Coordinates of C-alpha atoms and ligand atoms in Angstrom, one line a residue:
X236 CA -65.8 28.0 -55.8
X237 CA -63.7 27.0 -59.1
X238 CA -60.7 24.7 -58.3
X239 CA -57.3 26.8 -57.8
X240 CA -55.6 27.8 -61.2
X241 CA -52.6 29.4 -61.1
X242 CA -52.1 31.3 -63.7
X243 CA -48.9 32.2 -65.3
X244 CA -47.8 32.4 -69.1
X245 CA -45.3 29.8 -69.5
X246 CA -44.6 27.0 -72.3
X247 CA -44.8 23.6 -70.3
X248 CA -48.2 21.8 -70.2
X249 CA -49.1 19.0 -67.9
X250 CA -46.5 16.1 -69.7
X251 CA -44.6 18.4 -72.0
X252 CA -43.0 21.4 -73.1
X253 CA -45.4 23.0 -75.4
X254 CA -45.2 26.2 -77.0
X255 CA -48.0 28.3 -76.9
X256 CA -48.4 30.6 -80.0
X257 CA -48.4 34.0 -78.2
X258 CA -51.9 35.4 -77.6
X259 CA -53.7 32.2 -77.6
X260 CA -53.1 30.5 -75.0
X261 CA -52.0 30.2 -71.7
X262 CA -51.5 26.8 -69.9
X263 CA -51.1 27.7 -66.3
X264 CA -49.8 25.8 -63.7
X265 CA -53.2 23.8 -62.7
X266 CA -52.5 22.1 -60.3
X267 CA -55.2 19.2 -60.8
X268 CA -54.5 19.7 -64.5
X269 CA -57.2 21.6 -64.6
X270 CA -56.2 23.5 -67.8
X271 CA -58.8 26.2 -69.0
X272 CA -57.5 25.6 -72.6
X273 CA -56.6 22.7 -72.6
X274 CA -58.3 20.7 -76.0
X275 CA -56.6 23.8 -77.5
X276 CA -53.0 22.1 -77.2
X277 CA -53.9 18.5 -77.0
X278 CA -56.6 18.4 -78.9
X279 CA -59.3 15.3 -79.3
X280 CA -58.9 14.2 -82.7
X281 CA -54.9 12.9 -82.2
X282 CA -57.3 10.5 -79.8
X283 CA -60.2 9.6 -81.7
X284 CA -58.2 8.9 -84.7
X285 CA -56.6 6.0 -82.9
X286 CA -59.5 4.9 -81.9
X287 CA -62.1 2.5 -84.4
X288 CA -65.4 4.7 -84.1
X289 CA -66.9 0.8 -84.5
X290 CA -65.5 0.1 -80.9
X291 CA -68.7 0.2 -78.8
X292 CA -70.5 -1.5 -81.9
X293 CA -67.7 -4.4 -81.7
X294 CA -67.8 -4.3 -77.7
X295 CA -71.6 -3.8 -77.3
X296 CA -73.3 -5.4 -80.7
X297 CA -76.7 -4.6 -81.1
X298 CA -79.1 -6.8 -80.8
X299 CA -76.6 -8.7 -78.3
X300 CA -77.7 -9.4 -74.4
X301 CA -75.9 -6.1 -73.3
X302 CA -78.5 -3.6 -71.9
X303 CA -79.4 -0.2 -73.4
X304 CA -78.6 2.4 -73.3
X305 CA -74.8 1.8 -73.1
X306 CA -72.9 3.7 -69.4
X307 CA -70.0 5.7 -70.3
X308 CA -68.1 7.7 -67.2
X309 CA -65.7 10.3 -68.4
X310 CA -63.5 10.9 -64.9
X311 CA -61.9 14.1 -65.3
X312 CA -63.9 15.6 -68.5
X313 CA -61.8 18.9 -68.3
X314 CA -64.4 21.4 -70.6
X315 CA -65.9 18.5 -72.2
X316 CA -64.2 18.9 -75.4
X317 CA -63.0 15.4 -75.3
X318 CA -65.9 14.0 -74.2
X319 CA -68.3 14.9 -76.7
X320 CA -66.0 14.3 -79.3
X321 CA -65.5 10.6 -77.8
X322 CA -69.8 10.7 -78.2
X323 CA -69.9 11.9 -81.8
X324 CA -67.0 9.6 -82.7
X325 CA -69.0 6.4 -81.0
X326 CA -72.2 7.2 -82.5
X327 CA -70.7 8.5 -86.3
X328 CA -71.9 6.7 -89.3
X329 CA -69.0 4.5 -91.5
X330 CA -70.1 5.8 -95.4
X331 CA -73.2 4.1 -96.3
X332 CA -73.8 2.5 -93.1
X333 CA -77.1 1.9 -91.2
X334 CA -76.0 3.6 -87.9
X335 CA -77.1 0.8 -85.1
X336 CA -76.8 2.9 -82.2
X337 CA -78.7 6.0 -81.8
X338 CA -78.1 9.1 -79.2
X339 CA -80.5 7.5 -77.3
X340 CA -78.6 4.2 -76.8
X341 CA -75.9 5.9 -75.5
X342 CA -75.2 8.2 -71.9
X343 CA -72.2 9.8 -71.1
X344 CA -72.0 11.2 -67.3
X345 CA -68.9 13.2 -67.5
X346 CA -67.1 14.1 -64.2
X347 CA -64.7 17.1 -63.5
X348 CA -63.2 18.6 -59.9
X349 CA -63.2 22.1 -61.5
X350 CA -66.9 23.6 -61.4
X351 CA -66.0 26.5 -63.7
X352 CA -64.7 23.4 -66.6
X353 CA -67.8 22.0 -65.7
X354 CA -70.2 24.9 -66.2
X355 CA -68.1 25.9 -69.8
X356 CA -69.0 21.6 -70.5
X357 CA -72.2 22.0 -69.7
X358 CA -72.8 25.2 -71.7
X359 CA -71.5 24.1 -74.7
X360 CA -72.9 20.5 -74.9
X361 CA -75.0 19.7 -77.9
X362 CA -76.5 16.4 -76.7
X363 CA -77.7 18.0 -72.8
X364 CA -80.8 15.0 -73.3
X365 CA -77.8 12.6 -73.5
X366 CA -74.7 13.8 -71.5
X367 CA -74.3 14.6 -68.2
X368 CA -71.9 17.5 -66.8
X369 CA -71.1 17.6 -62.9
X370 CA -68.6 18.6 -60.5
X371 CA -66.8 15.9 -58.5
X372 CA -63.5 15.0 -56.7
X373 CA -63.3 12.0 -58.0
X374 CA -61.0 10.8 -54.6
X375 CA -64.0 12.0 -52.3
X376 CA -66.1 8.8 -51.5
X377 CA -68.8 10.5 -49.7
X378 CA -69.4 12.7 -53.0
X379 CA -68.4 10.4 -55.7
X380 CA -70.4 7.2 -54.6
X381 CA -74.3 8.7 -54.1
X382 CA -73.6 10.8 -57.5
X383 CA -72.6 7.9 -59.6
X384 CA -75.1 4.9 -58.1
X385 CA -78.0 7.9 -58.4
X386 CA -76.6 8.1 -62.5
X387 CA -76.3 4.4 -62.5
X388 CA -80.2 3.5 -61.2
X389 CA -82.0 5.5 -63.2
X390 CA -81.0 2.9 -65.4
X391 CA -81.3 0.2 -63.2
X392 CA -77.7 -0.7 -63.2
X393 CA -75.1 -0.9 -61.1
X394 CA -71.6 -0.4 -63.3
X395 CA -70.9 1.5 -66.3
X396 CA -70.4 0.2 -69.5
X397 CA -67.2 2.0 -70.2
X398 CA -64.8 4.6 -68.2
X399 CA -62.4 6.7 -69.9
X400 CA -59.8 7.7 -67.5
X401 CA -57.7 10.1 -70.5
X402 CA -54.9 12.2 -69.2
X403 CA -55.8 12.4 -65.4
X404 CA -53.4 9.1 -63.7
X405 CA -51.0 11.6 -63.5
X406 CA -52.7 14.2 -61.8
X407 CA -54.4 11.5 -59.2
X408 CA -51.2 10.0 -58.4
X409 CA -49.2 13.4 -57.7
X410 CA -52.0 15.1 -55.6
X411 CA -52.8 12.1 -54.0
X412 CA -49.6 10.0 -53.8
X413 CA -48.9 5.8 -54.6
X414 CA -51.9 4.7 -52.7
X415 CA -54.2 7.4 -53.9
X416 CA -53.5 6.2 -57.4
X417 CA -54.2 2.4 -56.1
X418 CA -57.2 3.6 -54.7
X419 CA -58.1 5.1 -57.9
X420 CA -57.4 2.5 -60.2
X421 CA -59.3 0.0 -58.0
X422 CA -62.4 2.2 -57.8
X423 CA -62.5 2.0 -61.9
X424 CA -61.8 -0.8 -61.8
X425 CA -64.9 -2.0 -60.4
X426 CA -67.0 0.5 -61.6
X427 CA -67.0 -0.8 -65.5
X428 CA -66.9 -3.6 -67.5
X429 CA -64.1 -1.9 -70.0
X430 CA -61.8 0.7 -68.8
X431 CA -60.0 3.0 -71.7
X432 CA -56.8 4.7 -69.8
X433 CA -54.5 7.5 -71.5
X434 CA -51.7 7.0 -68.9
X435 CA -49.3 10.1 -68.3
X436 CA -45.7 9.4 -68.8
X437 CA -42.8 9.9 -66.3
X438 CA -41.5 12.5 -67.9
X439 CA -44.9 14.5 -67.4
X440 CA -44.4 14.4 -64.2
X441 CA -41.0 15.5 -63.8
X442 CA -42.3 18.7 -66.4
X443 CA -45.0 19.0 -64.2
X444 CA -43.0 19.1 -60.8
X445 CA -40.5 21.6 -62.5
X446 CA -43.1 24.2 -63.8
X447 CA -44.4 23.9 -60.0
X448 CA -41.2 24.9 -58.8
X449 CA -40.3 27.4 -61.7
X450 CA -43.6 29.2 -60.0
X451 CA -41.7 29.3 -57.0
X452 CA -44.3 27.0 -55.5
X453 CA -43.9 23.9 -53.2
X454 CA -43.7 20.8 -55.0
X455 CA -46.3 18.3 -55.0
X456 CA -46.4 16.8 -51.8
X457 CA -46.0 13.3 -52.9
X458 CA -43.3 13.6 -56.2
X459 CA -40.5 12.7 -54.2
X460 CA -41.8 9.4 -52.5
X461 CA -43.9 8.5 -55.2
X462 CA -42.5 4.4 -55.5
X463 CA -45.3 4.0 -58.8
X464 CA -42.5 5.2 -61.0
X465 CA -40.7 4.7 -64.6
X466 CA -42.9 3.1 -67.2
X467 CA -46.3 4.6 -65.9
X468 CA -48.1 3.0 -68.6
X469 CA -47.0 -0.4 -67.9
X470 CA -47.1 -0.6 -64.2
X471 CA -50.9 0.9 -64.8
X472 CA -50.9 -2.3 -66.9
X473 CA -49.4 -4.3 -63.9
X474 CA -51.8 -3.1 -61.4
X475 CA -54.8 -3.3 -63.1
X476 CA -54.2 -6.9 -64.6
X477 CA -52.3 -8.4 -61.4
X478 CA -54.8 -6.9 -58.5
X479 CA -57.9 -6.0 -60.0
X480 CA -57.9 -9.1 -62.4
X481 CA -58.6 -6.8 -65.6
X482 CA -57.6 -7.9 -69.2
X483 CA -55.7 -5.8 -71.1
X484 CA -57.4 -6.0 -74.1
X485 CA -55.7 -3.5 -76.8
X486 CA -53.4 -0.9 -76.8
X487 CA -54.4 1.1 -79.6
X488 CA -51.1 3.1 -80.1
X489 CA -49.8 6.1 -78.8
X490 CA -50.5 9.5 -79.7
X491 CA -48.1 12.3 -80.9
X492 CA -47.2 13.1 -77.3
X493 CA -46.2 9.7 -76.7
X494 CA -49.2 8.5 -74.3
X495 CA -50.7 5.2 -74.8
X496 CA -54.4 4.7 -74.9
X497 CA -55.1 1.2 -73.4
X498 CA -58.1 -0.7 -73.3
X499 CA -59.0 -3.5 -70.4
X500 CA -61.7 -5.3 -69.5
X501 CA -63.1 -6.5 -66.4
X502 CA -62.8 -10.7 -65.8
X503 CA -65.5 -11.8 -67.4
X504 CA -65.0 -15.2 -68.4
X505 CA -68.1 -16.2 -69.6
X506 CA -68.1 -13.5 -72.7
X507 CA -65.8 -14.0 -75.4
X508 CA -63.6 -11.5 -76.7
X509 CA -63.7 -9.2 -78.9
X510 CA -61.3 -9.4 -81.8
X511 CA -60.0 -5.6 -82.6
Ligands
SAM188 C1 -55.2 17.1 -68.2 S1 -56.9 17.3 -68.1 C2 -57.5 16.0 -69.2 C3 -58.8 16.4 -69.8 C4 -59.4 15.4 -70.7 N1 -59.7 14.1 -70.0 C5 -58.6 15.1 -71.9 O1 -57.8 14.1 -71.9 O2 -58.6 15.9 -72.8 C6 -57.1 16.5 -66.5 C7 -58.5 16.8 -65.9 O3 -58.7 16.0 -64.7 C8 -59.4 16.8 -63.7 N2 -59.1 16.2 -62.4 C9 -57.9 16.1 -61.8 N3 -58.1 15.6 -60.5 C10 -59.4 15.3 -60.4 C11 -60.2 14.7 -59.4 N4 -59.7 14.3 -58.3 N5 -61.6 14.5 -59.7 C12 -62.1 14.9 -60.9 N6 -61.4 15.5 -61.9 C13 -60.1 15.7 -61.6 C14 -58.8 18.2 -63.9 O4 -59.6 19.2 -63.4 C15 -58.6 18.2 -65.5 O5 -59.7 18.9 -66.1

């Protein structure tokens, strides 16, 4: 059964007021942020241009001791829009250059609670030998850890390469409250080497509580008591560097709708760092 959407016409979308033009869209109040439409307002190039297509060349070089293919996770995927643009973008060709990495170097398993986003993904993927689309709850251990250690050993590994975690925090931490979002962050966190996080701000959630109650709906159950509050993109920052030991590696600017994308890396001391 597809994830709850309720649908109204109305002009805020999960972290701001947005104005749909009429007749082309209409955001909903999702309530996992499970937009139908939503690459149609935010879409995936104001991402990908802030980030290098090189990056998984300059993370991962070929030829380097890193296994192949390259493990991406893509929690919260949406329709997939995002995702395979983040794969064309990572395997794209600079002018003239010999691309190093070929479709076949690099899996995507890309993860979404809503099964009809999923199906639309899945539908619509060009690479299907190369990305995978499938339904989770990300929060629901008994789901979430067979699905992603059967992905991971097929390859004989046990932690992806890179997790994008773009435009979901938000949606985590109001459905499933402060130590949901710990949970969530610490899970990640051991799940990768690098971690790429699009953090929501605060003021997403206040648009997002208001819409709720514009709806005449109850609030989110946790919005009031949240105490993970303010500058969501640096306590993120705090949590993941000061409990899960992760490096912050670049903060690679913020998009129009003022969200940061931040890179980190898991403590491995023995690598050296990339300079980006
Ligand atoms: C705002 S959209 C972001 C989509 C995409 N990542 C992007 O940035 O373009 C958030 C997505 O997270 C998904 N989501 C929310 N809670 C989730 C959970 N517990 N497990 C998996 N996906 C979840 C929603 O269904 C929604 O598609």
């Amino acid at each position: 059964m597809a994830a709850p959407i309720l649908q109204v016409a109305e002009a805020a979308t999960d972290e701001e007021a947005v104005t749909p033009k009429p007749g082309l869209l209409e955001p909903g109040a999702a309530p996992y942020g499970n937009f139908p439409s939503y690459s149609r307002f935010h879409p995936p190039e104001q991402r990908l241009r802030l980030l290098p297509a090189a990056l998984l060349r300059w993370l991962f070089p070929p030829g380097g001791p890193d296994p192949r293919p390259l493990l991406g996770l893509d929690v919260g995927c949406n329709s997939g829009e995002l995702s395979i643009a983040l794969y064309r973008h990572f395997l794209s060709l600079e002018e003239g250059e010999i691309c190093p990495v070929s479709t076949k170097d690099l899996r995507f398993l890309c993860c979404d609670i809503d099964p009809a986003l999923v199906d639309r993904a899945e539908k619509d993927c060009p690479f299907p030998a190369t990305m995978s689309f499938v339904t989770l709850d990300i929060m629901d251990p008994q789901t979430r850890e067979p699905l992603l250690s059967s992905f991971l050993n097929q390859f004989g590994r046990s932690a992806f390469d890179i997790v994008f975690c773009m435009s979901i925090t938000m949606w985590i931490h109001l459905n499933h409250g402060d130590n949901g979002l710990l949970a969530f962050l610490a899970r990640l966190a051991s799940l990768c080497r690098y971690l790429l996080v699009e953090p929501q701000p605060w003021k997403c959630y206040r648009a997002a509580a208001r819409r709720l109650r514009k709806l005449g709906r109850h609030n989110f159950d946790h919005f009031r008591s949240l105490a993970i509050r303010g500058d969501m993109a640096d306590r993120i920052i705090q949590i993941l560097t000061n409990d899960h030991g992760m490096e912050l590696v670049c903060c690679f600017g913020s998009t129009s709708w003022d969200r940061s994308l931040l890179l980190f890396r898991a403590n491995q001391p023995s690598e050296p760092m990339p300079s980006l």
